[in-house]
Short mmCIF file of C-alpha atoms in Angstrom, two decimals:
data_model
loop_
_atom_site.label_atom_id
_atom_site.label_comp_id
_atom_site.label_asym_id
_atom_site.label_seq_id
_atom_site.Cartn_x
_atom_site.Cartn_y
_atom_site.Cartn_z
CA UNK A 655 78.17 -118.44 -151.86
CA UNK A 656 80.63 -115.57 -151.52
CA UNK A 657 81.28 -112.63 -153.62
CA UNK A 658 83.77 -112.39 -156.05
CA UNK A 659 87.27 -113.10 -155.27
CA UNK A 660 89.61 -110.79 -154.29
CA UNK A 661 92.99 -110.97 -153.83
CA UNK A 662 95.70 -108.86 -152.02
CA UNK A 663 99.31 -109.56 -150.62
CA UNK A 664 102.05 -108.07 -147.97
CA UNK A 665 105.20 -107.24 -149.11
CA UNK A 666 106.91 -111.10 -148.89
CA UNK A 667 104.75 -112.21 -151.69
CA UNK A 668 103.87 -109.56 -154.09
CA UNK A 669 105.51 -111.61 -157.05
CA UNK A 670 103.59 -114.57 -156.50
CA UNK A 671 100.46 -113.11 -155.69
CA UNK A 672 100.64 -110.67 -159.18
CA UNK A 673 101.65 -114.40 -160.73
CA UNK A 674 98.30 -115.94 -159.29
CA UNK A 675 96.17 -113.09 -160.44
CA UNK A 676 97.17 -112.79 -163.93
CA UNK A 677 96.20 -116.91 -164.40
CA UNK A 678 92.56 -116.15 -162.14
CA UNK A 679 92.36 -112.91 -164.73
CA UNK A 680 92.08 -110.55 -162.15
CA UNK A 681 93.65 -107.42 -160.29
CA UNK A 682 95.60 -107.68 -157.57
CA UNK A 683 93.80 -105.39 -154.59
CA UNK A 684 95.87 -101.98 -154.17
CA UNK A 685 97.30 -102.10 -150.74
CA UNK A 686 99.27 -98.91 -148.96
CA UNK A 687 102.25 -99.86 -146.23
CA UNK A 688 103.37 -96.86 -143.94
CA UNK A 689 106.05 -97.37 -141.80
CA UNK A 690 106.40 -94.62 -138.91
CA UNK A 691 109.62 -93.47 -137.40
CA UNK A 692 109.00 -95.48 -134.43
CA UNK A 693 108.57 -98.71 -136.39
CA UNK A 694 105.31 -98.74 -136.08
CA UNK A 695 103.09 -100.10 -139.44
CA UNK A 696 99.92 -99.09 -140.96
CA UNK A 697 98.08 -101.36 -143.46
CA UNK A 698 95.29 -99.26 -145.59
CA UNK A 699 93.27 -100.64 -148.42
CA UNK A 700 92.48 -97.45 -150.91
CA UNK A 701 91.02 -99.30 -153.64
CA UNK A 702 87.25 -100.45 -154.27
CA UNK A 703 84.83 -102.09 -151.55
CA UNK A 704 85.56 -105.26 -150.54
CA UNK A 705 82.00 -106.03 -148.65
CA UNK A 706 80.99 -109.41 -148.62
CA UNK A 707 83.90 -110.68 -151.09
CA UNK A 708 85.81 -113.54 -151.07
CA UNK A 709 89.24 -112.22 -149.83
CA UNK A 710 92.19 -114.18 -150.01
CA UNK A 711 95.57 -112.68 -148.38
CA UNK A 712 98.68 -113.51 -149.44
CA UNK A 713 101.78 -113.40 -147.51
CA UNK A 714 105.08 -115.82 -146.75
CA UNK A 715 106.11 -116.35 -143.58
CA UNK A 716 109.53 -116.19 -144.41
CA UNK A 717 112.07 -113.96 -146.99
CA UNK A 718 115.03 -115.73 -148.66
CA UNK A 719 117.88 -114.59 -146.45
CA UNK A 720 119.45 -113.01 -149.27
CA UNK A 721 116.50 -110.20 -148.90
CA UNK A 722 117.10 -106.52 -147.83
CA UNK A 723 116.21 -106.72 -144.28
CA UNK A 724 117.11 -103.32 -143.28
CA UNK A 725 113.52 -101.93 -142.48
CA UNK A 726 111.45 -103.72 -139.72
CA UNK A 727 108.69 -104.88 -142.08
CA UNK A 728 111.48 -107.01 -143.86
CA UNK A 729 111.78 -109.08 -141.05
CA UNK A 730 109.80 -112.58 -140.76
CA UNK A 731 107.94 -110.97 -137.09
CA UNK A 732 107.22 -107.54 -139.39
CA UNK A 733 106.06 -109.75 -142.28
CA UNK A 734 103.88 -111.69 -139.70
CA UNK A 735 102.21 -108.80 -138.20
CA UNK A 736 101.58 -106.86 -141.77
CA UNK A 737 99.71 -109.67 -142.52
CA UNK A 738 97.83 -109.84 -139.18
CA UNK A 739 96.91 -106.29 -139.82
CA UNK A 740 96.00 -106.70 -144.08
CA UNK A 741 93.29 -108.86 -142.22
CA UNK A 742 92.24 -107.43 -138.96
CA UNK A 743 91.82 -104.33 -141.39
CA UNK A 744 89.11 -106.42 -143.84
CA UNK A 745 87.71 -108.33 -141.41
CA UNK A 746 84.40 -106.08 -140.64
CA UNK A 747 83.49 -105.88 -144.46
CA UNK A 748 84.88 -109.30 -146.17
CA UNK A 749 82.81 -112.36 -147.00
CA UNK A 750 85.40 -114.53 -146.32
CA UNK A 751 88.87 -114.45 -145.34
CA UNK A 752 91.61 -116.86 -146.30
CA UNK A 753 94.87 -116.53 -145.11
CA UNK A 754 97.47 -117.79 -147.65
CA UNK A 755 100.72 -118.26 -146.77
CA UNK A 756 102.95 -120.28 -149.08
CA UNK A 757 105.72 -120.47 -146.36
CA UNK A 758 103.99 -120.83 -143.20
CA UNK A 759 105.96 -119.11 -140.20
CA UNK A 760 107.55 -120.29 -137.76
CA UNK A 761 106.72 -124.16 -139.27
CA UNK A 762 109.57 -125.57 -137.83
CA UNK A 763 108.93 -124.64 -134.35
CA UNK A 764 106.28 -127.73 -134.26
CA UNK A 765 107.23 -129.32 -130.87
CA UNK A 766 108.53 -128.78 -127.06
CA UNK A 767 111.89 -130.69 -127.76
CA UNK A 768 113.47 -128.90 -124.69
CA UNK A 769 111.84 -127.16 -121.38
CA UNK A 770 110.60 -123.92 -121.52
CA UNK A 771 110.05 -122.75 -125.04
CA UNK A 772 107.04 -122.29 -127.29
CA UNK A 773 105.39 -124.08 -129.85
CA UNK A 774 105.22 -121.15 -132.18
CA UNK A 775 103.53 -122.52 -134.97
CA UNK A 776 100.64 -123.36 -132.82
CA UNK A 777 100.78 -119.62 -131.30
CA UNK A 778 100.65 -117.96 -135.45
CA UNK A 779 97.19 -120.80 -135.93
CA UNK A 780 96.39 -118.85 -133.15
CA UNK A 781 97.03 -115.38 -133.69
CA UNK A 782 95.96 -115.58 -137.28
CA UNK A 783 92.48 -117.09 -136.13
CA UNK A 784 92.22 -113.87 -133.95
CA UNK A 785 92.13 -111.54 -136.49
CA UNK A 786 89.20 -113.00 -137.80
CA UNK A 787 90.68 -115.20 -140.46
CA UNK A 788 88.23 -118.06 -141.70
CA UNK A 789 90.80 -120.75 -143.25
CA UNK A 790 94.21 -120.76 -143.88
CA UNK A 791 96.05 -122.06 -147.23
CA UNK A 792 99.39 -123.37 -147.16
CA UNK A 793 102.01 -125.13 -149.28
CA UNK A 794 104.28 -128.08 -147.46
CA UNK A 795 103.96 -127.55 -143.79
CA UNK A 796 107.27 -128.76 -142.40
CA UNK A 797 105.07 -130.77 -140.13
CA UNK A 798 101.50 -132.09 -141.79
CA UNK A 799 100.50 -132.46 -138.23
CA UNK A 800 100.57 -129.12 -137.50
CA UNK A 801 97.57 -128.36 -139.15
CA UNK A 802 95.93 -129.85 -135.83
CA UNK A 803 96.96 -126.87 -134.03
CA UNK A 804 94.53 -125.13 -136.12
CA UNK A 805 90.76 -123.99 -134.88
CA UNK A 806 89.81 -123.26 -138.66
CA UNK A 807 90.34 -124.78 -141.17
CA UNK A 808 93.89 -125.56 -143.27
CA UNK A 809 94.46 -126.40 -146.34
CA UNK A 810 97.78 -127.76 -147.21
CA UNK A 811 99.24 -127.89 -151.60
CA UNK A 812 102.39 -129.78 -152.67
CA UNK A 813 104.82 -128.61 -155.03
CA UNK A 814 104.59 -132.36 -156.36
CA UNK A 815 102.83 -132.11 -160.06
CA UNK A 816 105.73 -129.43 -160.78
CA UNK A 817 108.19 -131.60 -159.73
CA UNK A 818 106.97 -134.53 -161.00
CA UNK A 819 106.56 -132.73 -164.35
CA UNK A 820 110.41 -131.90 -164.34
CA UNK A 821 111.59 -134.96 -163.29
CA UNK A 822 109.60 -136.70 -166.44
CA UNK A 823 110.98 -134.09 -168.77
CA UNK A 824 114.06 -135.49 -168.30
CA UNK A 825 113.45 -138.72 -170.28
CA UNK A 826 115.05 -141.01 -167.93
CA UNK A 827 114.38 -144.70 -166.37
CA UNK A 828 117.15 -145.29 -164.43
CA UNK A 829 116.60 -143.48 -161.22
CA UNK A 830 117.09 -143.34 -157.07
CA UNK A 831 114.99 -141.49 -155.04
CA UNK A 832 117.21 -140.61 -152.13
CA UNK A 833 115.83 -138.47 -149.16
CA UNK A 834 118.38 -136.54 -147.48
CA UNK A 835 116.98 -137.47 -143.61
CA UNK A 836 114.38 -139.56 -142.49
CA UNK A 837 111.89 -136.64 -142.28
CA UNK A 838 111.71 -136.41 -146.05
CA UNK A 839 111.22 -140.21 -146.74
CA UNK A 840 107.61 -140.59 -147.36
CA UNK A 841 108.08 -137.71 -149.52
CA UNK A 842 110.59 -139.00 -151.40
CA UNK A 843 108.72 -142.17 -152.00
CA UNK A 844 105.85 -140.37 -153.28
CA UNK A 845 108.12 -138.82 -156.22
CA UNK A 846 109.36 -142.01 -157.24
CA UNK A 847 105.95 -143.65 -157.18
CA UNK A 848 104.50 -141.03 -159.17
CA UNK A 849 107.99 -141.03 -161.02
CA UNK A 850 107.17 -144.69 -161.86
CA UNK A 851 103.88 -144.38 -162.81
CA UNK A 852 104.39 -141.26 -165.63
CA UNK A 853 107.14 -143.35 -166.98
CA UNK A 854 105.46 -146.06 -167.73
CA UNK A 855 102.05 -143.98 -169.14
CA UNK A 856 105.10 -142.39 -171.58
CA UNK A 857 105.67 -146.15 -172.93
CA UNK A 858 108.69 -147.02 -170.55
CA UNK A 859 110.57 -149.49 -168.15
CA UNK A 860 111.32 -147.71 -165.15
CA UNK A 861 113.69 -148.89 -163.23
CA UNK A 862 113.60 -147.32 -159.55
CA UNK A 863 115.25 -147.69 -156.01
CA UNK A 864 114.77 -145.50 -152.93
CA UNK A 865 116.87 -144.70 -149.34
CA UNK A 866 117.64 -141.87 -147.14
CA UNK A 867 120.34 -140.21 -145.60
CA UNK A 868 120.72 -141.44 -142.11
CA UNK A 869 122.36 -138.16 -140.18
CA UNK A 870 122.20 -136.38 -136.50
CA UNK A 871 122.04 -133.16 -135.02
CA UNK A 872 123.55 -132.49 -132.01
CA UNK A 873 121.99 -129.19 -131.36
CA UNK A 874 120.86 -126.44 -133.36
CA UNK A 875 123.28 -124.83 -135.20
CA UNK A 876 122.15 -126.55 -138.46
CA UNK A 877 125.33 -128.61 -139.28
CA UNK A 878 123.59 -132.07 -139.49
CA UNK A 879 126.29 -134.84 -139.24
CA UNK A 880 125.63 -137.97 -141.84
CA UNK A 881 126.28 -141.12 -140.26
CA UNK A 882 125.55 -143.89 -143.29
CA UNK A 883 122.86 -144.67 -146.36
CA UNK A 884 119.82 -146.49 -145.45
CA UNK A 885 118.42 -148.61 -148.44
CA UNK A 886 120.85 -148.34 -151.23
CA UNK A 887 124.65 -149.45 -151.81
CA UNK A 888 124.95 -148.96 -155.39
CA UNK A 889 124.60 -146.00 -157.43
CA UNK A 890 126.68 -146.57 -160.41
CA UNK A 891 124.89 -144.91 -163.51
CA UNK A 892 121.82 -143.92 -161.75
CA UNK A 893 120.52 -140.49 -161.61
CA UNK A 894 119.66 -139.05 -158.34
CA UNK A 895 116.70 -137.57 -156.78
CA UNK A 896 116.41 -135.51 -153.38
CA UNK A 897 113.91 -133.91 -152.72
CA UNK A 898 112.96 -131.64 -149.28
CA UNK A 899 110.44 -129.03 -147.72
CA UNK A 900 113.21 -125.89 -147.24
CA UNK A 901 116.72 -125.14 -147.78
CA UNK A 902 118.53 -123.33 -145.61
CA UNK A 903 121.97 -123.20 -145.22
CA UNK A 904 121.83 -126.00 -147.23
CA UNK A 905 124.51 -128.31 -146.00
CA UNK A 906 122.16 -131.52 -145.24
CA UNK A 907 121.38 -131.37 -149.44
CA UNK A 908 125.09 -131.25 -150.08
CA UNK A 909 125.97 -134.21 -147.39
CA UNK A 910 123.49 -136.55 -149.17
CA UNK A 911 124.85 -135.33 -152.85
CA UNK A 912 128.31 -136.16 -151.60
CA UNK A 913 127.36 -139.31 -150.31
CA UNK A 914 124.93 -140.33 -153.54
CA UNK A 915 128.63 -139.29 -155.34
CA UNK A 916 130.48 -141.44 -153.43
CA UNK A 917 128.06 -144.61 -154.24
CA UNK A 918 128.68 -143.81 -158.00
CA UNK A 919 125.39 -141.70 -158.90
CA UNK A 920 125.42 -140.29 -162.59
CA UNK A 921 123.81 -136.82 -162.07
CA UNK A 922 122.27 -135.49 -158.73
CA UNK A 923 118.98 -133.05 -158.80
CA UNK A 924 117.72 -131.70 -155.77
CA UNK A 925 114.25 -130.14 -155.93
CA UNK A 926 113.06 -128.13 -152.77
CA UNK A 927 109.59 -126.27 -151.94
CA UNK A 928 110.83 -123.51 -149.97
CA UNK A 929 114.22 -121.89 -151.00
CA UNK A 930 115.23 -120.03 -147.93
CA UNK A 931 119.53 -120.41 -148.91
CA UNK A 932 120.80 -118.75 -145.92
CA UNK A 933 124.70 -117.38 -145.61
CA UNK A 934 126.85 -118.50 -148.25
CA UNK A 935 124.26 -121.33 -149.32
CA UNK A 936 124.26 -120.88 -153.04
CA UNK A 937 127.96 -120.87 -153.30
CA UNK A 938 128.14 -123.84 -151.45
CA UNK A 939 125.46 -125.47 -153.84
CA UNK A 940 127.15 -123.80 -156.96
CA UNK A 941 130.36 -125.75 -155.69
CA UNK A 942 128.95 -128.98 -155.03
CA UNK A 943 127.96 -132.30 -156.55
CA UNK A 944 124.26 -131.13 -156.89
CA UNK A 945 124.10 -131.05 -160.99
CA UNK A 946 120.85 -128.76 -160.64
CA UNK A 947 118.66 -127.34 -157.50
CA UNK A 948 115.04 -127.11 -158.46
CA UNK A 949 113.48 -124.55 -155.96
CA UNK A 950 109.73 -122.99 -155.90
CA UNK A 951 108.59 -119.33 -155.75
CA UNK A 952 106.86 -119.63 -152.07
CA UNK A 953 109.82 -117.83 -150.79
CA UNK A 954 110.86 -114.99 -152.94
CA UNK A 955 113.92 -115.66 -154.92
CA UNK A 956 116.47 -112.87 -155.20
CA UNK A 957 119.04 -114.25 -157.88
CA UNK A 958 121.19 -110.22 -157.98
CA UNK A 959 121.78 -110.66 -154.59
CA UNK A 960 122.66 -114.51 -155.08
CA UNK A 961 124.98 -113.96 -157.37
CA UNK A 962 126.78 -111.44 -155.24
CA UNK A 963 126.94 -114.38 -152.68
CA UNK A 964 128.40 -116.04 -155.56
CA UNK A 965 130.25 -114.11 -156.76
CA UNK A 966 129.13 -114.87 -160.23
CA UNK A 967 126.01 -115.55 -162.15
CA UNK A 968 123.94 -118.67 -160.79
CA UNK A 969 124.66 -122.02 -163.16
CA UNK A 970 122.71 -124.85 -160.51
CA UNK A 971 119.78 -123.15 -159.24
CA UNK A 972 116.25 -122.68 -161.65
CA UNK A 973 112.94 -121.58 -160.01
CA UNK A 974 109.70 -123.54 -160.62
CA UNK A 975 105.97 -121.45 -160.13
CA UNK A 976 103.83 -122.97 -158.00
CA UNK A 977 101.24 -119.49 -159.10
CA UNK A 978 99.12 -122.21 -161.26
CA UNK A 979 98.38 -124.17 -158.09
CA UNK A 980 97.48 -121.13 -155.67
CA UNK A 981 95.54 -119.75 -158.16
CA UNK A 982 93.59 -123.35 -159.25
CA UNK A 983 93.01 -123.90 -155.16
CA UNK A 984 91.91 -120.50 -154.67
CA UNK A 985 89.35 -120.86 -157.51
CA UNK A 986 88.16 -124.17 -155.85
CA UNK A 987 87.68 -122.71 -152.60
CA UNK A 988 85.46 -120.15 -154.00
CA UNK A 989 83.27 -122.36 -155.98
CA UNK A 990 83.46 -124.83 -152.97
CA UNK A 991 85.01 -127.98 -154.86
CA UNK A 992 87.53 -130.60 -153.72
CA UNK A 993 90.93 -129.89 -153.90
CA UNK A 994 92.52 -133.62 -153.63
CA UNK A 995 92.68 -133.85 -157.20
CA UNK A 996 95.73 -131.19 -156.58
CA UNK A 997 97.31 -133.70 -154.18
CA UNK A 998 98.15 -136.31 -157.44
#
């Protein structure tokens, strides 16, 4: 058994993490940042001793576009490599060290899909092991595979339970669980099941279909082309569901909310774990069929600078905490219990 816990974070999560230590009833650790004039970083932990604790650092691998990125450390590499340093600097007096990163970096470069370029989610398993990190814990890894690149251990949460939650606190029955590519299907499917299942412990008749978005990408400049529905022809008074790991640029989410519109749906919610809204994204969801865009707070959220995207306060997009589930699988981790009961 470990120490206490403690808990720190680098600058791309300090809402979250202040979120996750007011539930665990503690203080966040007081870090220092110093940035030198040749872009160099320092990390320094003034605060108490730290020997033999259980240490948990927080820090996103990724900033919602809309971010200040101006200063180096603003960047995803100079988020990366404060966080590299928060732990290479505890690592000689810590219990334990758990890297937390609600947006893992680089998760979408999980494969060699063309010659000569890296896997770079299997290089940050790497370089975060180096530092002398003991597990990492994550929330929706674009690929769950990826946690086989790994030498320690990974945890991977869901944002599902707060979804799930919202999509029962609608009060409807009539639903259609429609993924917006094939990559989000089995996610999808586990919504509605769980969809199903809380409607019918609240006393009602649900009444369910499912499908994805068949579409193609013909290289990488993130303008997916949808080619038909898979699963569903008729929409007419349903309510739609999408739901998918990240949001960028957002136009995959609008294709399959255009489409959904086209088969006759009612209402349209999208609900995504990491809200990255690149460009013009949120004017292009504001202007949209999307009724609502459920997003989480593993990527900070910077609505003043989205609604000068806008051009107008925000009327589609609400942000759901995940803090309650950090801070629940944090506590489990310390007292060295399961945490599939998170899973649903």
């Amino acid at each position: 058994m470990y120490g206490s816990i403690a808990i720190c974070s680098g600058r791309a999560s300090t809402g979250l993490c202040r979120s996750v230590c007011r539930i665990l009833g503690i203080e966040p650790e007081p870090v220092e940042f110093h940035q030198f004039s040749n872009g160099n970083m320092m990390v320094n932990f003034p605060g108490g001793t730290v020997r033999e604790k259980d240490v948990f650092i927080m820090q996103s691998g990724e900033r919602s576009i809309l971010g200040d990125k101006t200063e180096a450390y603003r960047t995803v590499s100079g988020d990366i490599l404060e966080m590299l340093q928060m732990i290479s600097a505890l690592k000689d007096s810590a219990g334990r060290l758990t890297a937390v990163t609600p947006y893992f970096p680089y998760a979408r470069s999980d494969k060699k899909d063309k010659p000569r370029i890296a896997i770079t989610s299997k290089m940050m398993f790497d370089l975060i092991a180096a530092v002398g990190t003991h597990r990492v814990l994550a929330m929706t890894l674009h690929c769950p595979q990826s946690q086989g690149f790994s030498n320690i251990p990974v945890d991977q949460l869901h944002a599902y339970t707060v979804f799930i939650n919202r999509i029962l606190s609608m009060g409807l029955e009539k639903l259609a669980f429609i993924a917006p590519d094939s990559g989000s299907i089995l996610d999808n499917d586990f919504l509605a099941l769980h969809a199903a299942k809380g409607i019918r412990e609240a006393g009602g008749v649900p009444d369910i279909s499912t499908g994805y978005v068949k579409k193609v990408r013909v290289d990488d400049s993130e303008k997916p082309q949808v080619r038909t529905v898979e699963g569903v022809d008729d929409l007419s008074d349903r309510v739609v569901i999408m739901s998918d790991d990240e949001i960028l640029s957002g136009r995959s989410l609008i294709l399959c909310a255009e489409t959904a519109r086209a088969k006759g749906a009612k209402e349209i919610y999208a609900f995504v774990t990491h809200a990255i809204l690149s460009g013009d994204a949120v004017k292009s969801i504001e202007e949209s069929p999307i009724t609502r865009l459920y997003i989480t707070d593993t990527v900070e959220f910077d609505e003043k600078a989205a609604e000068k995207v806008n051009g107008g306060p925000l009327a589609k997009v609400e942000t759901l905490s995940v803090a309650h589930i950090f801070a629940e699988a944090i506590k489990r981790i310390h007292q060295g219990r399961s945490l599939s009961s998170l899973y649903l």
